[in-house]
Short mmCIF file of C-alpha atoms in Angstrom, two decimals:
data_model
loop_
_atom_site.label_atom_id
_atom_site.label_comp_id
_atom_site.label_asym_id
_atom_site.label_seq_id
_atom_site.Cartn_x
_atom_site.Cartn_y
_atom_site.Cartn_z
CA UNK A 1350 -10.98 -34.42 -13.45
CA UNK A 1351 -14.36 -32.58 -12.61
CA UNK A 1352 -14.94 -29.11 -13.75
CA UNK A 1353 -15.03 -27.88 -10.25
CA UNK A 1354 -11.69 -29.33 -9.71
CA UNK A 1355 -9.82 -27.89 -12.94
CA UNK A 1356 -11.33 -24.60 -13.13
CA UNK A 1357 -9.07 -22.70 -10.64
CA UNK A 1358 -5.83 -24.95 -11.08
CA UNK A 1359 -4.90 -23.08 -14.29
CA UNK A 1360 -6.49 -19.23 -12.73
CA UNK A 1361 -3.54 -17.29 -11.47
CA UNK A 1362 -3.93 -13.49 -10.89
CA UNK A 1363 -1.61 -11.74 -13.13
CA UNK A 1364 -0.66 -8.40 -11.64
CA UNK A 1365 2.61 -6.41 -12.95
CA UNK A 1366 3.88 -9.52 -14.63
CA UNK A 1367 3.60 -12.09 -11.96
CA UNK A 1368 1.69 -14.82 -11.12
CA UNK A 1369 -0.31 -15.18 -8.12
CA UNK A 1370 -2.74 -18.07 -6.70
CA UNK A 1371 -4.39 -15.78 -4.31
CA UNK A 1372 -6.91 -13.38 -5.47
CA UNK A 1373 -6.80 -12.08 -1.91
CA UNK A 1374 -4.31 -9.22 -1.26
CA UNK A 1375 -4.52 -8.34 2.87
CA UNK A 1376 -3.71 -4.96 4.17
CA UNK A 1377 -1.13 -5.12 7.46
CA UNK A 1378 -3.36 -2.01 9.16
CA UNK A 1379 -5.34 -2.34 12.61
CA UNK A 1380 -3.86 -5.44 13.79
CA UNK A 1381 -3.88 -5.51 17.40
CA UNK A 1382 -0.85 -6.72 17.48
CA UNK A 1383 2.20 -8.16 14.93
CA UNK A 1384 1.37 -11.87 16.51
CA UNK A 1385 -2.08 -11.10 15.74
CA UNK A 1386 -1.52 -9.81 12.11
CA UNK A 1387 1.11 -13.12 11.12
CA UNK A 1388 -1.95 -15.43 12.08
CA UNK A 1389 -4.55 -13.27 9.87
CA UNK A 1390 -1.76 -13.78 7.50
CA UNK A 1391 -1.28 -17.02 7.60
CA UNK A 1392 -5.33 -18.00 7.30
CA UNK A 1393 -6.22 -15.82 4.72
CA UNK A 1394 -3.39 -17.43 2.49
CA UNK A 1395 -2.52 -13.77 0.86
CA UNK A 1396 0.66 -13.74 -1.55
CA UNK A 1397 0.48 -9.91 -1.25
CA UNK A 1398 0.49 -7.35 1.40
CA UNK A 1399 0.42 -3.45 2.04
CA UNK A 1400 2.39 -1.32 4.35
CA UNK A 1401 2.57 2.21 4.94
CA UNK A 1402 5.76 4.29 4.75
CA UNK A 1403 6.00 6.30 8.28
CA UNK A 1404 9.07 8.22 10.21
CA UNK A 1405 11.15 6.04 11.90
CA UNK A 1406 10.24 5.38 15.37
CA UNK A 1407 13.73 4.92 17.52
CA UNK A 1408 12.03 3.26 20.31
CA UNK A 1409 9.70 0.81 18.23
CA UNK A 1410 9.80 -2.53 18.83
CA UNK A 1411 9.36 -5.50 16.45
CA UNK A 1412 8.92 -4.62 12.65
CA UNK A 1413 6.24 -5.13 10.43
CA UNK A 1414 8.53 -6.17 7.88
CA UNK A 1415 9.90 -9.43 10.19
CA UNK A 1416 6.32 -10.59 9.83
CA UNK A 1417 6.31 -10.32 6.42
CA UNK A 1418 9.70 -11.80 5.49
CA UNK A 1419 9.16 -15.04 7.32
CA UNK A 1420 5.32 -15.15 5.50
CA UNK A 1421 7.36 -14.66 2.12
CA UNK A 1422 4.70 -12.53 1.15
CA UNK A 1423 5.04 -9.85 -1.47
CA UNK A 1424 5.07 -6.24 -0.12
CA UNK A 1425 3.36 -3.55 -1.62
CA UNK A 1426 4.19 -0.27 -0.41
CA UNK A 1427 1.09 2.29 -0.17
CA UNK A 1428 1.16 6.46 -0.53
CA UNK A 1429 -0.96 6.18 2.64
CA UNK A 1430 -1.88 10.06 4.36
CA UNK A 1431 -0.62 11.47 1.32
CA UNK A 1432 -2.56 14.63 0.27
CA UNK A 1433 -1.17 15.59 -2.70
CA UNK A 1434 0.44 14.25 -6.07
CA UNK A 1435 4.37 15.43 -4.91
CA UNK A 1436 3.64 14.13 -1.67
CA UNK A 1437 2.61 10.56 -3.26
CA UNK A 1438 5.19 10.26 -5.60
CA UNK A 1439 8.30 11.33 -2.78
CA UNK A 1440 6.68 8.35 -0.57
CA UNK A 1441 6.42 6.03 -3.40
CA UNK A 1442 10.16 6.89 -4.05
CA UNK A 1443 11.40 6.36 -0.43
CA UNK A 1444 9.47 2.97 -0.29
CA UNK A 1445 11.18 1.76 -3.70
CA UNK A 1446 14.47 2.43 -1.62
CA UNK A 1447 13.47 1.04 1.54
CA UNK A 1448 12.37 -2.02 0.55
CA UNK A 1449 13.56 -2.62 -2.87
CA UNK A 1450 10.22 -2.65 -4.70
CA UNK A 1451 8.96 -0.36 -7.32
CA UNK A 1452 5.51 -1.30 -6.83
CA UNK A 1453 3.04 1.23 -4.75
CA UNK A 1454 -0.45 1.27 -4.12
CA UNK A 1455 -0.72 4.61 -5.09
CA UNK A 1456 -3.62 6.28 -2.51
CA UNK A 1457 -4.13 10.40 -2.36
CA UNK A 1458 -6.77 10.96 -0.02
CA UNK A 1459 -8.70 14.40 -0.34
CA UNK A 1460 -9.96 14.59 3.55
CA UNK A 1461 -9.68 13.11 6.85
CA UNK A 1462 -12.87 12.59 7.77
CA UNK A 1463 -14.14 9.73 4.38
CA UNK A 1464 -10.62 9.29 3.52
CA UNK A 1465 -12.15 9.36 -0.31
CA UNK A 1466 -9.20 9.21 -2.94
CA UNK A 1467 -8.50 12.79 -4.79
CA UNK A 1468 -8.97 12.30 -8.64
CA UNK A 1469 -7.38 14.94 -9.68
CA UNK A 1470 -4.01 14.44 -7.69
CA UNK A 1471 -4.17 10.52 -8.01
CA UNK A 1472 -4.37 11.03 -11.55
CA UNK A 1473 -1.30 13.81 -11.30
CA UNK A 1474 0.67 11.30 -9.43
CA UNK A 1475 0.08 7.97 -11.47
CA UNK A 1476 1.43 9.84 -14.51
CA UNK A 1477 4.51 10.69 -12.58
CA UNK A 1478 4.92 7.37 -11.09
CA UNK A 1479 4.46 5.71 -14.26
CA UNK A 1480 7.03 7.59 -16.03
CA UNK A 1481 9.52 6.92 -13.10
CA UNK A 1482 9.06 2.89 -14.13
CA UNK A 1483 6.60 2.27 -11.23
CA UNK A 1484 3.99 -0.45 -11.13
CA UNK A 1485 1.57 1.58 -10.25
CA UNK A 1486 -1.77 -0.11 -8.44
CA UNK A 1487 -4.47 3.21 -8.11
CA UNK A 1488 -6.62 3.65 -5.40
CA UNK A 1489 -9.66 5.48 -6.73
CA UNK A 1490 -13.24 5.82 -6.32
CA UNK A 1491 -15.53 3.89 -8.28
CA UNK A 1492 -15.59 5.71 -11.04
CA UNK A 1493 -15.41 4.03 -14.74
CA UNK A 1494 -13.95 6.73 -16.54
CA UNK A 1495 -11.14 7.32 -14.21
CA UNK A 1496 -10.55 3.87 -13.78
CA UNK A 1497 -9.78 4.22 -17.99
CA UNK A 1498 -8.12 7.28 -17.69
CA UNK A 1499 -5.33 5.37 -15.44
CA UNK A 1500 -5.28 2.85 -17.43
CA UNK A 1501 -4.92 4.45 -20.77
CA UNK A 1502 -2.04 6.36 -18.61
CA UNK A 1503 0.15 3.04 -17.90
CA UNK A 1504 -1.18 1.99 -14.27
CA UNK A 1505 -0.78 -2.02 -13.74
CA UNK A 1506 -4.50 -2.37 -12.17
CA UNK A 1507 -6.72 -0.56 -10.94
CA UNK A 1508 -8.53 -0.41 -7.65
CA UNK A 1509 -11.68 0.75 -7.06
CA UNK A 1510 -13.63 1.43 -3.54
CA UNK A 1511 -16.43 -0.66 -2.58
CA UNK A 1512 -17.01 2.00 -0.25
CA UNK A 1513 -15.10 4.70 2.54
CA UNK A 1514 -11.78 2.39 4.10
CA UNK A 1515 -12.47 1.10 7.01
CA UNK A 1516 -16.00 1.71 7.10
CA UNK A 1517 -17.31 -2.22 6.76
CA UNK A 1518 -19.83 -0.79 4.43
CA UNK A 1519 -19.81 -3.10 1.45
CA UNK A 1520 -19.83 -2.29 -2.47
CA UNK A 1521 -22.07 0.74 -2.57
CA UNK A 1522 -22.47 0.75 -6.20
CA UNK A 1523 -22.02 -2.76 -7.62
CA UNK A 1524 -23.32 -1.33 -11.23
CA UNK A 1525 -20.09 0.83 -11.25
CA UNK A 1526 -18.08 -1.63 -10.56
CA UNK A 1527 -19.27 -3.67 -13.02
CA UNK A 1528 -18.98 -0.95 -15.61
CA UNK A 1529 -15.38 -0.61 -14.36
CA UNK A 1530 -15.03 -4.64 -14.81
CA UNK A 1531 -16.42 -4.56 -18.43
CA UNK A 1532 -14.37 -1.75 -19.88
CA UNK A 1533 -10.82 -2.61 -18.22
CA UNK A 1534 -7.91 -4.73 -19.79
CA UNK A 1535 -6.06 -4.32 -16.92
CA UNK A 1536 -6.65 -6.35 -13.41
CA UNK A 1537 -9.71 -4.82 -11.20
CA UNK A 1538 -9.52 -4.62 -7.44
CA UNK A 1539 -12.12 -4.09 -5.38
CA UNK A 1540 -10.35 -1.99 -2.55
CA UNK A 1541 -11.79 -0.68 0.71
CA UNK A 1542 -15.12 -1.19 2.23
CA UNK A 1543 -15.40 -4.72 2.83
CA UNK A 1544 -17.44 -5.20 6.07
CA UNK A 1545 -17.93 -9.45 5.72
CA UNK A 1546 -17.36 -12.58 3.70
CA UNK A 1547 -20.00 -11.76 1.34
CA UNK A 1548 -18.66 -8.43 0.34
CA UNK A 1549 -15.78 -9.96 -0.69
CA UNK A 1550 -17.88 -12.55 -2.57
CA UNK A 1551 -20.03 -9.92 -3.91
CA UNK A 1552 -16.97 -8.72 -5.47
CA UNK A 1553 -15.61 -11.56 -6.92
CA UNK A 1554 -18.64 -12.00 -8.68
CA UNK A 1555 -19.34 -8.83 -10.37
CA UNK A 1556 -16.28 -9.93 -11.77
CA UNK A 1557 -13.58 -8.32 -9.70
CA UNK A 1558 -10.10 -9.97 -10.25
CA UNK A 1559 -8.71 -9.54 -6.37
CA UNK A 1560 -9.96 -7.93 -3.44
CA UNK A 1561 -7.90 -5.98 -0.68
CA UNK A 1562 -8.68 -5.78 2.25
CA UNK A 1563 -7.94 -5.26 6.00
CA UNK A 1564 -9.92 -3.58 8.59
CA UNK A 1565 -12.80 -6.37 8.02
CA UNK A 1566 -9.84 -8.80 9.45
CA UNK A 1567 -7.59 -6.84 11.29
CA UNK A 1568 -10.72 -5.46 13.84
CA UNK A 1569 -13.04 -8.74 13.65
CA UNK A 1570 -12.88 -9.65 17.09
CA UNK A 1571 -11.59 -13.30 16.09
CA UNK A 1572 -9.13 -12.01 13.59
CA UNK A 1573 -8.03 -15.27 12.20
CA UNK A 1574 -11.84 -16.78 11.74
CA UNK A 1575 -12.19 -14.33 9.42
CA UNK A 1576 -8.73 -14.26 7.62
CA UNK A 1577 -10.12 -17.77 6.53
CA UNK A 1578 -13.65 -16.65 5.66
CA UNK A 1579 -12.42 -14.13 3.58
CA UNK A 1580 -9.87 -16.54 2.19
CA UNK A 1581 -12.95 -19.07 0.62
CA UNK A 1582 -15.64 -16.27 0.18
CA UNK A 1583 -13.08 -15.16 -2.99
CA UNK A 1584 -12.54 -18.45 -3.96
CA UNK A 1585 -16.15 -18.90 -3.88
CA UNK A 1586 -16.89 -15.85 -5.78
CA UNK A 1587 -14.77 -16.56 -8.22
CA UNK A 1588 -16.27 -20.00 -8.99
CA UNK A 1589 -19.19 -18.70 -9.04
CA UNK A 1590 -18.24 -15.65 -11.57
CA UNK A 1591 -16.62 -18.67 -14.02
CA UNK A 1592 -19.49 -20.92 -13.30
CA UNK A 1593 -21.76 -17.65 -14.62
CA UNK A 1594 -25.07 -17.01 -12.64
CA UNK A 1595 -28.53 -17.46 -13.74
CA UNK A 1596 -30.50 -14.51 -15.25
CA UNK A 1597 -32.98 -12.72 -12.83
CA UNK A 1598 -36.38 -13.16 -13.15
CA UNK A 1599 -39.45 -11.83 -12.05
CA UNK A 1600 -41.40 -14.46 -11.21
CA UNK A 1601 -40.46 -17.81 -10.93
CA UNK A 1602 -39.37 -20.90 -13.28
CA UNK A 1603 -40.41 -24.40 -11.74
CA UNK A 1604 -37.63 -26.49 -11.26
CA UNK A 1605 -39.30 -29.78 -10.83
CA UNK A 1606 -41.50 -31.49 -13.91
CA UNK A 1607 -44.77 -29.69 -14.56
CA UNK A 1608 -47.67 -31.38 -13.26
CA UNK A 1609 -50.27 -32.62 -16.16
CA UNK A 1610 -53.49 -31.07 -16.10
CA UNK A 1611 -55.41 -34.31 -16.08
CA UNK A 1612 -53.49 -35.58 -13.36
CA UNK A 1613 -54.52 -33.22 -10.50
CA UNK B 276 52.47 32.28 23.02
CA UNK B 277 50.98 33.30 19.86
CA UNK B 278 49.28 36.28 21.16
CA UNK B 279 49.15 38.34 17.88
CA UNK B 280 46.99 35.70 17.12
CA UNK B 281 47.98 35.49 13.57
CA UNK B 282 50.26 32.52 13.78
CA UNK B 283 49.29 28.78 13.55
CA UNK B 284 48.17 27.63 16.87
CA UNK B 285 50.37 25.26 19.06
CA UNK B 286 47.70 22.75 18.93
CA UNK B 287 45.54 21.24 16.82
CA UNK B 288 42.61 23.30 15.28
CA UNK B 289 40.68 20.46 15.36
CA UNK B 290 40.73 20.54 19.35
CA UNK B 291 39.08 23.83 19.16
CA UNK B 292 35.43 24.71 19.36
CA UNK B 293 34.61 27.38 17.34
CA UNK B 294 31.29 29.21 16.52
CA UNK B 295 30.54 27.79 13.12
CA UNK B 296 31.72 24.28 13.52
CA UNK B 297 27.87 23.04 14.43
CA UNK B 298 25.22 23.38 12.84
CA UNK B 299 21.31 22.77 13.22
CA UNK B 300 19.51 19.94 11.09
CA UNK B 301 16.02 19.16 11.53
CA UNK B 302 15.77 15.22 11.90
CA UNK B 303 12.16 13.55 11.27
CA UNK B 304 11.11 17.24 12.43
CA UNK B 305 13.34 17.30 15.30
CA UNK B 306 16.16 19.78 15.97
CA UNK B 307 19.51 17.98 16.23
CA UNK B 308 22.77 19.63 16.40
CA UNK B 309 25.33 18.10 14.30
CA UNK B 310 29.31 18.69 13.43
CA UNK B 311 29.74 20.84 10.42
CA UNK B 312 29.82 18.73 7.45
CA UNK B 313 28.19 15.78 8.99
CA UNK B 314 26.64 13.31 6.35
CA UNK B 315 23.42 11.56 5.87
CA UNK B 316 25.25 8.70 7.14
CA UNK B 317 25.72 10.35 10.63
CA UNK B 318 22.04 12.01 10.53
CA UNK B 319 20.80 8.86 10.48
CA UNK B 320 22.52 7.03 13.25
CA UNK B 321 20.97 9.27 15.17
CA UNK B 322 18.03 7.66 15.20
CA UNK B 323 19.25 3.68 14.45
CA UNK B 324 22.14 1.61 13.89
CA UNK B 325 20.21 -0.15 11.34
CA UNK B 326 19.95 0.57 7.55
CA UNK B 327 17.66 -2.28 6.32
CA UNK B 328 14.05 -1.30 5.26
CA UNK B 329 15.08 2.62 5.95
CA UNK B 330 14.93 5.17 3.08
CA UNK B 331 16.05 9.05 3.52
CA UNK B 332 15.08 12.45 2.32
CA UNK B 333 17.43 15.37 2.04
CA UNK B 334 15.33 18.20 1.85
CA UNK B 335 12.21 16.35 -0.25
CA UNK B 336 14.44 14.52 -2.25
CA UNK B 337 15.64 10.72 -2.39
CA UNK B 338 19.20 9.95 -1.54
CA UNK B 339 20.21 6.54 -2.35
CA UNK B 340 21.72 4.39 0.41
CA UNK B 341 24.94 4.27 -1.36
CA UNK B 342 24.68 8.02 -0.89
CA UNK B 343 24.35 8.65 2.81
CA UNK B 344 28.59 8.75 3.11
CA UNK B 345 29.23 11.35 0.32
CA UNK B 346 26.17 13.77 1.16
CA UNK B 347 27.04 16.03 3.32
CA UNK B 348 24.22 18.09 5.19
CA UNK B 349 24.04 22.14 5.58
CA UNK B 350 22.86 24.29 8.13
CA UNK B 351 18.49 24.31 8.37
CA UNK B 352 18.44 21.07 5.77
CA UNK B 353 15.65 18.77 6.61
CA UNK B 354 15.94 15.06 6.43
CA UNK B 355 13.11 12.59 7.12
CA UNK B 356 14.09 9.03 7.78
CA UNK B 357 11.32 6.28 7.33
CA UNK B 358 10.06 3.04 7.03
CA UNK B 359 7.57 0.63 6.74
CA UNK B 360 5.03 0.20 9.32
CA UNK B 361 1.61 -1.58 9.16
CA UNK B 362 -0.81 0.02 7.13
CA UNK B 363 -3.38 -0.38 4.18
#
């Protein structure tokens, strides 16, 4: 078979010890609705999705976790609104129980207003969760030498922002990232800040190994159009990042024959 | 009829209302008075009949589903009872 058809078959994601064929993890957030949010689902052909741990609403209808069940989609907890390391590691706790999982998107946000991750307590709290005999996926800025600080500290990935969640903006800082890429061992994910298909691309070739995302989906206004864009944009990205890109230049190499002098 | 009042009542105490037999708990932050002695069990039937996908705190800590019979909740204990919504 041709290149273009191998090179993927035998490219699984391995995250925590399992296999997946999706590099494209979807967040369950801003969904207009659960009918909505199983069609995003459905396009963007996800094998993994968050969900946020919240008091239990008596008079809420339909459940989040329905969706997911009939998708047969993997759920990863998140530590969502959590401000502080105890705080994180009590959620991540009550989501093992709830749904039978000890795998958590660990997130400690510092302030309402970016919803930036706290180093410090993220840090606090991976420890912690690690030693409990979580999987622990990190949410943190893009910042290399955190990024091997949780890893040297037993986290199963880690997952650096492209730029503030929810905020469309793209990868602010593709060198970081790419610093992040070259020094980890462990599975990078670009998480947060993907506006459009080519973010997602973007990240996928500076040699991300997933992207999550949500918002860009969940608040497109055609919801499902861009499930699926966002579903080939990684593929594409990731051809692209084992296909390996041409150097820049600074001026230009002629792609067709040179012409002879004594021929003009 | 037993008016010294030191005697065992002709009925069954536990027809009798007596201060001390309720007690406050605060439920996902709301007020509820429960029997004395009530369990997680009962806190959380307060709220649903259903168990799947729900995890419960006991004042900031984790009690295991196979828990909520045996624990039994005190007066001003706080219990949070959650679960998994869309998010992330």
């Amino acid at each position: 078979m041709a290149d273009h058809d191998t090179a993927l078959l035998d490219d699984a994601l391995v995250l925590g010890g399992e296999k997946f064929g999706s590099r494209l993890i979807m967040g369950t957030g801003g969904a207009p609705s659960l009918d909505v949010l199983d069609q995003a689902l459905a396009a963007s052909g996800t094998e993994i999705t968050t969900v946020a741990m919240r008091r239990l609403d008596p008079v809420a209808r339909g459940s989040v976790l329905d969706v997911l069940r009939d998708r047969n989609v993997k759920v990863l907890p998140n530590t969502a609104g959590c401000f502080t390391a105890g705080e994180a590691v009590l959620t991540a706790r009550l989501a093992r129980e709830a749904l039978g999982t000890d795998w958590v998107k660990l997130e400690v946000i510092s302030d309402e207003r970016t919803l930036l991750p706290d180093p410090i307590e993220t840090f606090d709290a991976a420890e912690r969760l690690v030693a409990d005999g979580f999987v622990v996926l990190p949410y943190i800025g893009d910042d290399p030498a955190l990024a091997r600080r949780l890893e040297q500290a037993g986290c199963a990935a880690v997952m650096p922002l492209g730029a503030p969640i929810g905020s469309g903006l793209g990868i602010r800082n593709p060198h970081n990232i790419e610093l992040i890429v070259e020094a980890a061992t462990v599975p990078v994910i670009l998480d947060a800040g993907i506006g459009t298909a080519s973010d997602a691309a973007l990240a996928m070739e500076l040699g991300c190994d997933a992207v999550l995302l949500a918002s860009a989906v969940t608040r497109a206004r055609r919801p499902g159009l861009m499930a699926s864009a966002m579903r080939q944009a990684v593929v594409a990205g990731r051809m692209a990042r084992l296909a390996g890109r041409i150097p820049r230049r600074r001026y230009a190499e002629a792609s067709s024959p040179a012409i002879e002098p004594g021929a003009r | 009829m037993n008016e010294g009042g030191t005697g065992p009542a002709p009925w069954p105490m536990a027809w009798v209302s007596r201060p001390g037999t309720a007690m406050k708990v605060t439920i996902n932050g709301v007020p509820h008075d429960l029997p004395a002695g009530a369990s997680v069990a009962r806190a959380v039937q307060q709220l649903t009949p259903a168990v799947a996908g729900v995890a419960v705190a006991l004042n900031d800590e984790v009690v295991r589903r196979g828990a909520w019979e045996s624990t039994t909740l005190a007066e001003d204990d706080r219990v949070e009872v959650l679960t998994a919504v869309q998010g992330g």
